[in-house]
Coordinates of C-alpha atoms and ligand atoms in Angstrom, one line a residue:
Chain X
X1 CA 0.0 0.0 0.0
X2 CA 1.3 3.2 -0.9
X3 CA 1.9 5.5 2.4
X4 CA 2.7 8.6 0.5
X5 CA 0.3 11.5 -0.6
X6 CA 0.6 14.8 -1.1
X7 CA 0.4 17.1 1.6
X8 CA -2.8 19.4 2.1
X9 CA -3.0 22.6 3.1
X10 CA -6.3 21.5 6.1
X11 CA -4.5 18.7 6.9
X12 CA -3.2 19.2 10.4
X13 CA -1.7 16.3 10.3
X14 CA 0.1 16.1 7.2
X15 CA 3.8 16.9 9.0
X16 CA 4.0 13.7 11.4
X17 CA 5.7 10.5 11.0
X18 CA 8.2 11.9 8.7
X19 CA 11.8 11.2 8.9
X20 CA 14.3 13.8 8.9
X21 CA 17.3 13.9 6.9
X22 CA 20.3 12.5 9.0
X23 CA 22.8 11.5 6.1
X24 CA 25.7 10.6 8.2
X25 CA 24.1 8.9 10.4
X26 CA 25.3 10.5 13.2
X27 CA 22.1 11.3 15.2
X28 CA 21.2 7.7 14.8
X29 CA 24.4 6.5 16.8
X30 CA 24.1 9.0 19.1
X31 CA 20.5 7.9 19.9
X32 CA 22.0 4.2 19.8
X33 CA 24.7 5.1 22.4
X34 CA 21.9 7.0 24.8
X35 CA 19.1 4.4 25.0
X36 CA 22.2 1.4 25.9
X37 CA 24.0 4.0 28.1
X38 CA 20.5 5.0 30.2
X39 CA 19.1 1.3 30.2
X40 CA 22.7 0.0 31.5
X41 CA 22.3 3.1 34.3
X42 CA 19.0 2.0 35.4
X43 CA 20.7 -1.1 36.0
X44 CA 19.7 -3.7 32.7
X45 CA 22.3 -6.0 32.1
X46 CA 23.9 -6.0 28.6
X47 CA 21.8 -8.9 27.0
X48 CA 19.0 -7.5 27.5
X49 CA 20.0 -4.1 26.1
X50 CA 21.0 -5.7 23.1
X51 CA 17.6 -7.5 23.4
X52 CA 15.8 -4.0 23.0
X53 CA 17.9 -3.7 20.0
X54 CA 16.8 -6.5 18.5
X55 CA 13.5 -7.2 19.0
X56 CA 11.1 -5.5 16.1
X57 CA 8.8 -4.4 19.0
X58 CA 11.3 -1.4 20.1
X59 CA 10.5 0.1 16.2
X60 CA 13.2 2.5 17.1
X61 CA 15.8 0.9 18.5
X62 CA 15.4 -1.9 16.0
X63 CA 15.6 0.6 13.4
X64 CA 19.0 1.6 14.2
X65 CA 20.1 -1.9 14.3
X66 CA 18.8 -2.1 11.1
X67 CA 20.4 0.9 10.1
X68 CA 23.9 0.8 11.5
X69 CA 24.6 -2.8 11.7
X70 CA 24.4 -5.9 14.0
X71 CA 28.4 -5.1 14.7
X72 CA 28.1 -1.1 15.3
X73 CA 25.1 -1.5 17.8
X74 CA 27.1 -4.6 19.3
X75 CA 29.9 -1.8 20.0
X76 CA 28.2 0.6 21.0
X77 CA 26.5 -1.6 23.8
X78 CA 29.8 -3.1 24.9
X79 CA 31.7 0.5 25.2
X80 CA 28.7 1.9 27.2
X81 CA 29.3 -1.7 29.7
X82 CA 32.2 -0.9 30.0
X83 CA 31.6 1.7 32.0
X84 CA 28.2 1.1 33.4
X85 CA 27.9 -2.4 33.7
X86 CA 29.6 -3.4 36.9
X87 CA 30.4 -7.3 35.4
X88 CA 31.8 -5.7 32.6
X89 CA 34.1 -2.9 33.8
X90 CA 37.6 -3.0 32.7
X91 CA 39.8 -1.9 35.9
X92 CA 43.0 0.7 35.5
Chain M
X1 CA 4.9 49.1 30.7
X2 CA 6.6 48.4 34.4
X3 CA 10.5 46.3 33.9
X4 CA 11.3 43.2 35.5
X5 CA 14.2 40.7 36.0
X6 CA 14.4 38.1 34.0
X7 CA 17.2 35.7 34.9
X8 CA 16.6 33.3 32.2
X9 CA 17.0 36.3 29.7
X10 CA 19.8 37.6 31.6
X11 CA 18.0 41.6 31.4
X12 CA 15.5 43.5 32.7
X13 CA 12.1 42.7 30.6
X14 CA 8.9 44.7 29.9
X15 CA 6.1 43.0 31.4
X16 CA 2.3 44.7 32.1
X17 CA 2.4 44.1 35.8
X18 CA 5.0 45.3 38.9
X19 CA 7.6 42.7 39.3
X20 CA 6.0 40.4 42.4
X21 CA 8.0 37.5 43.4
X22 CA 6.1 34.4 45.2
X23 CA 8.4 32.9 48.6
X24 CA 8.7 29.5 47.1
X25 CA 8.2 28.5 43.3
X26 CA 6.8 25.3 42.1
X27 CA 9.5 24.2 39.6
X28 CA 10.6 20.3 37.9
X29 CA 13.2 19.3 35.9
X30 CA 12.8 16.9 33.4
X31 CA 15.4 14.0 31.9
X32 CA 14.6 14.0 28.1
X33 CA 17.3 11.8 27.9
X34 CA 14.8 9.1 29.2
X35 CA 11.7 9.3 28.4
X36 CA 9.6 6.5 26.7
X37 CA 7.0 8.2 25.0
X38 CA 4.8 6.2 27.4
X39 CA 2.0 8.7 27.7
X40 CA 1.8 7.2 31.3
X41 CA 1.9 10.3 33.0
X42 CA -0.7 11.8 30.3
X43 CA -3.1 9.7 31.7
X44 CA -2.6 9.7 34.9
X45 CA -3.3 13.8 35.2
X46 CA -6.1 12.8 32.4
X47 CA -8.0 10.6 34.8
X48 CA -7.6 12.5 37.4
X49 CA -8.3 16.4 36.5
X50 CA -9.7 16.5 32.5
X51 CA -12.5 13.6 32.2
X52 CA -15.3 15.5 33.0
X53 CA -17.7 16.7 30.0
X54 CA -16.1 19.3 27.9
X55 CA -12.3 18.6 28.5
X56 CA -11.9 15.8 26.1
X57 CA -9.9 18.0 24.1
X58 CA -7.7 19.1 27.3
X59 CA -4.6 17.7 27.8
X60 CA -3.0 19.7 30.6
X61 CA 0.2 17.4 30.7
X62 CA 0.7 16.1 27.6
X63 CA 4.0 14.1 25.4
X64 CA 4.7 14.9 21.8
X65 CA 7.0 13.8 19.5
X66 CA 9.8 16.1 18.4
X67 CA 10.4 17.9 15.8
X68 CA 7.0 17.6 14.1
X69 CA 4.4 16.4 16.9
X70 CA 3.0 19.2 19.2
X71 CA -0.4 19.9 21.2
X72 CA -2.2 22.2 20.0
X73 CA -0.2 21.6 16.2
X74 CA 2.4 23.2 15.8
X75 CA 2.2 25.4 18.7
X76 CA 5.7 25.9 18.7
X77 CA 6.4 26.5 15.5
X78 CA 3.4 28.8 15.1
X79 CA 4.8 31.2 17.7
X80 CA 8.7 31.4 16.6
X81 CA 7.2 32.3 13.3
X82 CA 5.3 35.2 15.0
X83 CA 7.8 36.1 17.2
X84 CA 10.1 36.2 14.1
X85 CA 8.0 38.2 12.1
X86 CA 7.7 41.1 14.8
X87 CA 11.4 40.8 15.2
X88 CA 13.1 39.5 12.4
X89 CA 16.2 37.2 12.7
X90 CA 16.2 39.0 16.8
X91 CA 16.2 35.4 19.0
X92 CA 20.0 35.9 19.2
X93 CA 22.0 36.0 22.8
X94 CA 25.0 37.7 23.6
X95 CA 27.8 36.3 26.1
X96 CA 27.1 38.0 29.5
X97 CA 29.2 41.1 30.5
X98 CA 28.7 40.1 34.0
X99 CA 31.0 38.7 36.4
X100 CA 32.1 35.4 37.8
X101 CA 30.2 36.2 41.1
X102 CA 28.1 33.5 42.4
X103 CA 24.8 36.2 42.0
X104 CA 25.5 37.6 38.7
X105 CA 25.5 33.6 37.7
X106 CA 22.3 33.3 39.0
X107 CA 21.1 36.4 37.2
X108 CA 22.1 35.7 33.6
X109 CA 23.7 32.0 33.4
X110 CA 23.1 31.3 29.9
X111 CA 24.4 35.4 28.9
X112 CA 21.4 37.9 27.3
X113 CA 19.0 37.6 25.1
X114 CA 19.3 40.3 22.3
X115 CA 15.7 39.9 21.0
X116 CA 12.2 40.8 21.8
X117 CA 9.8 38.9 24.5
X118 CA 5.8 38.5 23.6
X119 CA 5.9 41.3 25.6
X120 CA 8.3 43.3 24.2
X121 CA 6.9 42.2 20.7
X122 CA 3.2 42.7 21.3
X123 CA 2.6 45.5 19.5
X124 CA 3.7 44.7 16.4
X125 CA 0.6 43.5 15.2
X126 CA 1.9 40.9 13.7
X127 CA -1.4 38.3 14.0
X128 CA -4.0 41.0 13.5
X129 CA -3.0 44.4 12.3
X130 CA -6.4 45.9 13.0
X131 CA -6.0 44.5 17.0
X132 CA -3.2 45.8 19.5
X133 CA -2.1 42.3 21.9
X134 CA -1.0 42.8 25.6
X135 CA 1.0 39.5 24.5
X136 CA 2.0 38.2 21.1
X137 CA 0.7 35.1 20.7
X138 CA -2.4 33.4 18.5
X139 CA -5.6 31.4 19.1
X140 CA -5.2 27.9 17.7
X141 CA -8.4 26.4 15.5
X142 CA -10.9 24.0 17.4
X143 CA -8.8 21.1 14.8
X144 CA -5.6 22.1 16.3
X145 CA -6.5 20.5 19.9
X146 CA -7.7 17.7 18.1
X147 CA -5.2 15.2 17.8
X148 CA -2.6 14.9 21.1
X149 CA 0.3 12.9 19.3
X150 CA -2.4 11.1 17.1
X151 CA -0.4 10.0 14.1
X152 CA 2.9 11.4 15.8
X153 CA 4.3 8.0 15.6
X154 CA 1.8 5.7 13.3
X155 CA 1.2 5.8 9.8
X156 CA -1.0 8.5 8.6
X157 CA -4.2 7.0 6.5
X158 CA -3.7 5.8 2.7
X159 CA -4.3 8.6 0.4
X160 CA -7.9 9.5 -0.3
X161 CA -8.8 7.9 2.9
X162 CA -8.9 10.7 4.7
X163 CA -9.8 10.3 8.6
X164 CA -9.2 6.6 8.3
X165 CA -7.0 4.3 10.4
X166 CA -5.0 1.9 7.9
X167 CA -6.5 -1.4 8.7
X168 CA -5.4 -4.7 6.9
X169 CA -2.2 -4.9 9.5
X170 CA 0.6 -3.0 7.8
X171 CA 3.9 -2.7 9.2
X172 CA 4.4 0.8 10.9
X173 CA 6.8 3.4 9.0
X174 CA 10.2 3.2 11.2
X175 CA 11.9 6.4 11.9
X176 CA 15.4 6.6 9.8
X177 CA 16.2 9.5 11.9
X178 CA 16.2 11.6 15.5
X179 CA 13.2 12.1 17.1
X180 CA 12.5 13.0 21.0
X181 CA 9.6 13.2 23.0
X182 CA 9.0 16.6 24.8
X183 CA 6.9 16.2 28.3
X184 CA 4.9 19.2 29.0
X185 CA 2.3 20.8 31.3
X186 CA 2.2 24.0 32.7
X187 CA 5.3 26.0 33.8
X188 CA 3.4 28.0 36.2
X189 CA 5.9 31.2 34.6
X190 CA 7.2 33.6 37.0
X191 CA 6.2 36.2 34.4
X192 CA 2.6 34.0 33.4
X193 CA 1.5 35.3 29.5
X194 CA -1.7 33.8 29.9
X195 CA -2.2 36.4 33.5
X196 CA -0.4 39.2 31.5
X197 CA -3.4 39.0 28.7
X198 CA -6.6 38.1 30.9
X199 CA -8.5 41.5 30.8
X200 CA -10.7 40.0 33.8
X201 CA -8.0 39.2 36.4
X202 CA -9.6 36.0 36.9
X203 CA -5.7 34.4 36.7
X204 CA -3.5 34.6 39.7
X205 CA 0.3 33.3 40.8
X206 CA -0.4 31.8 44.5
X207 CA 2.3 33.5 47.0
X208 CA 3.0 30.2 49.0
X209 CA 3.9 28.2 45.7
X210 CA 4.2 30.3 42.9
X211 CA 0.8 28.1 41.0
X212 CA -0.4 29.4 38.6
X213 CA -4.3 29.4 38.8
X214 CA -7.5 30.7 36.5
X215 CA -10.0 32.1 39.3
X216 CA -13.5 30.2 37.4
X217 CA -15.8 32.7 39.2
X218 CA -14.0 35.6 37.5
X219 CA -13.2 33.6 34.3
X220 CA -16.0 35.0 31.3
X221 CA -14.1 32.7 28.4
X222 CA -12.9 35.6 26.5
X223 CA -9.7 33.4 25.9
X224 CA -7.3 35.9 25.8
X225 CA -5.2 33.5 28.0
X226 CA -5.2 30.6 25.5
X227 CA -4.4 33.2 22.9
X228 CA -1.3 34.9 24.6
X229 CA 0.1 31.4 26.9
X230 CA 3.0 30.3 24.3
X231 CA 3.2 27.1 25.1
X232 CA -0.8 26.8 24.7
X233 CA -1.4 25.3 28.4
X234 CA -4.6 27.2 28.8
X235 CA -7.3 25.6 27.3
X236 CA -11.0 26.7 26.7
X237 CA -14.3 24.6 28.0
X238 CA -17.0 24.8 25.9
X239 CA -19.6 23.7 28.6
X240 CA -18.8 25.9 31.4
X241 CA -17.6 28.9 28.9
X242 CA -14.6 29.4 30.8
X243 CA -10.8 28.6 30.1
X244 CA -9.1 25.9 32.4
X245 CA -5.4 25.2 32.9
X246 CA -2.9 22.4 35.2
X247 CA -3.7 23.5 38.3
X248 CA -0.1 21.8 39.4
X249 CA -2.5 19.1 41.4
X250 CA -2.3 21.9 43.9
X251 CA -3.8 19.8 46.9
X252 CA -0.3 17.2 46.5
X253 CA 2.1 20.3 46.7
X254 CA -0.4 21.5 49.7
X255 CA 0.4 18.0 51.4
X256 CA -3.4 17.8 51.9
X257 CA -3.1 14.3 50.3
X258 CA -3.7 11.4 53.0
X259 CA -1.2 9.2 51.5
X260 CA 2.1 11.4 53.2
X261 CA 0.3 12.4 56.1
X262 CA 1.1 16.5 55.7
X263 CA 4.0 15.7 53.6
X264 CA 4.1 18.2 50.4
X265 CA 3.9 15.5 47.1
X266 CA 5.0 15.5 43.8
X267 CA 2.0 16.0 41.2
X268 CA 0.1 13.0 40.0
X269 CA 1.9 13.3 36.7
X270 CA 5.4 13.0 38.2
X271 CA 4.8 10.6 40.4
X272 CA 3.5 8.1 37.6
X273 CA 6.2 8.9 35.3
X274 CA 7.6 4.8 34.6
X275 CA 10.5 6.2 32.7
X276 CA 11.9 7.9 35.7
X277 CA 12.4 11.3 33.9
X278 CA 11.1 13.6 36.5
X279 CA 11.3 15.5 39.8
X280 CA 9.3 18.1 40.9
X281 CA 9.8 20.3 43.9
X282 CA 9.9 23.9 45.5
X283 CA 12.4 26.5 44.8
X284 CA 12.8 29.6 47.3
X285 CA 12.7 33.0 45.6
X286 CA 14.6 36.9 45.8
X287 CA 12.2 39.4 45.7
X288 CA 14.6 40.5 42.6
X289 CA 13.2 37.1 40.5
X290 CA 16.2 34.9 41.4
X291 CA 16.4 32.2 42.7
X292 CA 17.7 31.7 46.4
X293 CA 20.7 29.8 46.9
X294 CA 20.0 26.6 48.1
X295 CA 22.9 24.6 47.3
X296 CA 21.6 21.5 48.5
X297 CA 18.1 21.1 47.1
X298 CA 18.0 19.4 44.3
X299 CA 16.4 21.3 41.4
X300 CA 18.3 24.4 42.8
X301 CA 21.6 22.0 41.9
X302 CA 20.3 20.8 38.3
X303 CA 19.3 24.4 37.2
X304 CA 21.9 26.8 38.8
X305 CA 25.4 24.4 39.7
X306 CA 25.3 21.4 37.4
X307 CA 23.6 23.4 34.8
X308 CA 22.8 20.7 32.8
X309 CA 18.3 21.0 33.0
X310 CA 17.6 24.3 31.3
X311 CA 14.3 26.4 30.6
X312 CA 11.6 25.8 27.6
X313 CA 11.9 28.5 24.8
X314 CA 13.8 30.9 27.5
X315 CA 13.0 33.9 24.4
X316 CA 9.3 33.7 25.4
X317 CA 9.8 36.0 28.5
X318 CA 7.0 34.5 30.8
X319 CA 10.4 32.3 32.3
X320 CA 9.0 29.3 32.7
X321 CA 9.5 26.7 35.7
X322 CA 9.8 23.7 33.6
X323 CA 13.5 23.0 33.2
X324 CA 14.6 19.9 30.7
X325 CA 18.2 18.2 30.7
X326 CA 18.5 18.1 26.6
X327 CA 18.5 15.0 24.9
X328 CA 22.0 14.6 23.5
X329 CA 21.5 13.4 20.5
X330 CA 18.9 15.8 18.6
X331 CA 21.2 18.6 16.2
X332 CA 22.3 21.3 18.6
X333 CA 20.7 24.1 16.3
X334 CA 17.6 22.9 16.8
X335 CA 18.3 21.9 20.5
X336 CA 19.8 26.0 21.2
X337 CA 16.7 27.3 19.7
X338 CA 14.3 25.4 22.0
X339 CA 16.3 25.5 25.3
X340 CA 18.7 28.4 24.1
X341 CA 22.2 29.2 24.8
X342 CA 23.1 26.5 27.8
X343 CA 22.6 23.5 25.5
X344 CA 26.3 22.4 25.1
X345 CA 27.5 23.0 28.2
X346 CA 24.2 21.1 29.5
X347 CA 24.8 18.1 27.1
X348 CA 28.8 17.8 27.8
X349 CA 27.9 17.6 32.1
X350 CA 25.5 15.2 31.2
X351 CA 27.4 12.4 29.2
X352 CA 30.2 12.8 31.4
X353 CA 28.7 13.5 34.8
X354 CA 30.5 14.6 37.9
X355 CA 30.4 12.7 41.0
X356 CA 27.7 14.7 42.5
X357 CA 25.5 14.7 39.5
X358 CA 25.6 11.1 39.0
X359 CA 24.7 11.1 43.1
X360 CA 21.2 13.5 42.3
X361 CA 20.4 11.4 38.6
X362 CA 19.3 9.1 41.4
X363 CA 17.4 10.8 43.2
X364 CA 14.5 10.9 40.3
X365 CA 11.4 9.0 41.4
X366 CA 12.5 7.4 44.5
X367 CA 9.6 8.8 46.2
X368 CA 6.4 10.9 45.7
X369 CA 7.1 13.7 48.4
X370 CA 8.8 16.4 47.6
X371 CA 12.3 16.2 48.2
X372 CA 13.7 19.6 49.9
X373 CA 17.5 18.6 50.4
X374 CA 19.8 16.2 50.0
X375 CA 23.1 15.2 51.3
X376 CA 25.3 13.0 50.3
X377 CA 27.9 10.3 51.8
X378 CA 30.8 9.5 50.0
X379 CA 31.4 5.9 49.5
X380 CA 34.2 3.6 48.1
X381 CA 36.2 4.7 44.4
X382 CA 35.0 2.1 42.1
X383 CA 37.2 2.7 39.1
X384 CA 38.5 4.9 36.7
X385 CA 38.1 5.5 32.7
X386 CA 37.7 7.7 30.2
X387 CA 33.9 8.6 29.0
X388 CA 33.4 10.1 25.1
X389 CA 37.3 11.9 25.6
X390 CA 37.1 12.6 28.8
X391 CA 38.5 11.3 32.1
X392 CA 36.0 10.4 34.2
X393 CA 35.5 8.6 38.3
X394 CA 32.9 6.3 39.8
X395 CA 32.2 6.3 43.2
X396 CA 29.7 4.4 45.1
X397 CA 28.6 7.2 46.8
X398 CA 25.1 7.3 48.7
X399 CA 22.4 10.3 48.4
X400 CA 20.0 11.2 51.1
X401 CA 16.8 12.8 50.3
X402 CA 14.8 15.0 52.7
X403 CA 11.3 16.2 53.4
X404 CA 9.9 20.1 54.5
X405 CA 10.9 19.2 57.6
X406 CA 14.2 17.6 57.8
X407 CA 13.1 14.2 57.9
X408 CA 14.9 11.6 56.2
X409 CA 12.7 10.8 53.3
X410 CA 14.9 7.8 51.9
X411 CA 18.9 6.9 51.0
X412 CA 19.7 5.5 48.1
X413 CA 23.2 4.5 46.0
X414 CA 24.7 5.4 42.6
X415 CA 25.4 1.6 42.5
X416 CA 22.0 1.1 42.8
X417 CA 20.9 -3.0 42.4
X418 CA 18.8 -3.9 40.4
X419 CA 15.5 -6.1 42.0
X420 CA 13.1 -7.6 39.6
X421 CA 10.0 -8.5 40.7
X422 CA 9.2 -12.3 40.5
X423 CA 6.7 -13.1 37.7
X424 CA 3.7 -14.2 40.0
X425 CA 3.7 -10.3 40.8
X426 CA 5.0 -8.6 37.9
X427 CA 1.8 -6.2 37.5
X428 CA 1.0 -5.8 41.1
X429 CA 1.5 -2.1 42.9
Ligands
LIG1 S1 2.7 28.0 30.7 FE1 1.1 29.3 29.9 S2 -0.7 28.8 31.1 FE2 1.1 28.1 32.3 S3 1.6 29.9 33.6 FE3 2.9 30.0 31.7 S4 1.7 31.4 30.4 FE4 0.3 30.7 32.0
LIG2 S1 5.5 8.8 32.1 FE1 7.6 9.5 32.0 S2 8.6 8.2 30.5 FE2 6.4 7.9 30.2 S3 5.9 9.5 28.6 FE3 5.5 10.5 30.6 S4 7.5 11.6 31.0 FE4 7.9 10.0 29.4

């Protein structure tokens, strides 16, 4: 089913649920890096941030997975662990 | 017009009333950085203030989805264009020419604002040239309080279907970008827009709290409030032909609530937020617009030391109460414009937080009373690392939390464990 129309000028709605042009990608990983570093904070272990990522019922987490990559978001979840995750935390 | 002190603008500010300070402010700050787009704490002020005939359109606390969601539409974007078109190109700031003095901080931290107010800009006659405005500002269409984050974050209908949900189970459209979701209700201003324009006096700024409140035995519904408030938190009711507004659940803050026993408590809204995004409390006031120092309560640290939870569209002028830590991700233009000058310096404490800060983060939704001071007891160095650059120290310290009175409300760690309730008892509160 086609999703696009054009927009009209009574249509106060005609604005939402549009992307916004991110070309690098930047804003994405930054979002990526937020939602693992604020779940790890509140005290979810790794797994089951990665779990977030992955699952299609977190549309925007699983987005950026899609996105960036299995391996980026795997990074990103890791180097937020390592700081605050206490099993993962790399001493000195 | 009379001038007043606007800290947020960093300058004295027109304003149609004599500059009159309550002693303590209602104020919150809320994480962006957190929030789930849950709506949880939507409906919780929903069920318990707006269900009655003629509110189903009000929404005094409310979620949208940034950059294109808002409640009423657009509201935001309506009013910068106003405000730009009485001033062009004038929502500028200028670093602050005052000193490193702990006051002058609190009188101008994020510098001045070179532009005009909806005060200042009110007689431009910018949204009716045959009408003069006390305050710039716009009444939005009965369609435009029609849709609270409807479609914010679902597919719009097919084409030609107009009104329609799609049905047939289709896949929703997935975001290839930012977005954020803004909390909002009232922020009970200091300078209140929406008491600046009511031609009745029927609106009032409570002495003991700062609440902002619409008197409804004085109230005739001309609406001027909803017309001037910028961030369109007063709303009209068709049925009683007056205008309502968040009365900042005013009975809580009172402590008239059974459940603390006299204790002052956090609004319903805050207290049901599941993402653990916000605190709300009571900030002592100068008779100058200031706020007092009061190193150790909490929002007094987020706004004024840490710096990192700033105002709502400081350029309005009606300096809003509402402070929001910035969500570090979203494009810093955009970010500056909505939460002006303090953004980076807000987003750098953030993603690398001192030891204090980290210490306060935890204090968000441990309780429903209002927390009035907290202390804190150093614990144990846990390690050492570098965060995005920079070098950065855990400690297991533990924060204390107070009540009005003194009383220990609870303690709490920055190592916090994590308990999980057992299945059996997963939904039970
Ligand atoms: S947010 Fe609007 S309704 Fe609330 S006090 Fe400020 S001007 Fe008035
Ligand atoms: S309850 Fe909290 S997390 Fe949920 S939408 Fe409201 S502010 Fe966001």
């Amino acid at each position: 089913m086609d999703l696009t129309k054009e927009p009209e000028q009574d249509d106060p709605l005609t604005l939402n649920a549009v992307g916004v042009f991110d070309p690098s990608g930047e804003s994405l990983r930054m979002m990526a890096a937020c939602f693992a570093e604020e779940y790890l904070r509140l005290g979810f272990p790794p797994g089951r941030v990665l779990a977030l990522f992955e699952s299609p019922r977190y549309p925007l987490a699983n987005g950026a997975l899609k996105t960036l990559g299995y391996p980026t978001i795997l990074s990103i979840v890791a180097n937020a662990a390592r700081v605050w995750s206490p099993a993962h935390r790399s001493h000195g | 017009m009379p001038d007043v002190y606007n800290w947020q603008l960093g300058r004295p500010m027109a304003y149609p009333y004599e500059q009159a300070m309550p002693k303590r402010q209602w104020a919150f700050v809320m994480n962006i950085n957190r929030c789930l787009g849950c709506q949880t704490c939507t409906m919780a002020c929903k069920s318990t203030w707006t269900f009655e005939r003629g509110q189903e359109h009000m929404w005094w606390a409310n979620v949208e989805t940034k950059p294109y969601g808002g409640y009423p539409y657009a509201w935001d974007v309506k009013l910068l264009e106003l405000l730009d078109k009485a001033n062009p190109g004038g929502m500028t700031w200028s670093e602050s020419d005052s000193d490193e003095r702990d006051s002058a901080l609190r009188a101008a931290p994020y510098g001045t604002y070179d532009g005009k107010t909806i005060f200042e800009a009110a007689d431009s006659r910018v949204t009716r040239p045959e009408h003069s405005q006390r305050v710039l500002g716009y009444l939005p269409a009965d369609a435009e309080w029609a849709t609270p984050n409807l479609h914010e974050d679902v597919p719009p209908a097919p084409a030609g279907e107009k009104g329609q949900w799609v049905r047939g189970g289709l896949s929703l459209p997935e975001h290839k970008a930012w977005f954020f979701y803004l909390a909002r209700v009232c922020n009970h201003c200091s300078y209140p827009a929406c008491l600046a324009a009511c031609p009745r006096q029927a609106i009032y700024k409570r002495p003991e709290d700062g609440i902002v409140l619409i008197d409804q035995e004085r109230c005739r519904g001309y609406r001027k409030c909803v017309e001037a408030c910028p961030y369109k938190k007063a709303m009209y009711r068709p049925t009683t032909r007056t205008s309502e507004k968040c009365i900042a659940c005013y009975p809580r803050v009172e402590g008239s609530d059974p459940e603390t026993g006299g204790c002052p408590m956090e609004t319903r809204c805050m207290a049901a937020c599941i993402g653990q995004i916000r605190m709300q409390g009571l900030v002592q006031m100068e008779q100058d617009g200031t706020w007092t120092k009061d190193r150790q309560n909490p929002l007094y640290y987020l706004v004024h030391e840490a710096k990192v939870a700033l105002p709502l569209y400081p350029q309005f002028g009606t300096e809003p109460n509402g402070f929001y830590i910035p969500p570090r991700w979203v494009p810093r233009g955009y970010l500056r414009q909505m939460f002006g000058p303090g953004v980076d310096h807000a987003i750098e404490r953030y993603m690398v937080p001192e030891r204090e800060l980290l210490a306060v983060l935890q204090l968000f939704r441990k309780d429903n009373r209002i927390i009035f001071r907290y202390e804190i007891e150093e614990g144990p160095k846990v390690f050492e690392t570098e965060i995005h650059g920079k070098p950065f120290t855990l400690y297991d310290d533990t924060v204390i939390a107070f009540d009005e009175h003194g009383s220990e409300l609870f303690r709490t760690k920055v190592e916090e464990p994590l308990y999980e309730r057992p299945p059996e008892r997963l939904n039970s509160i």
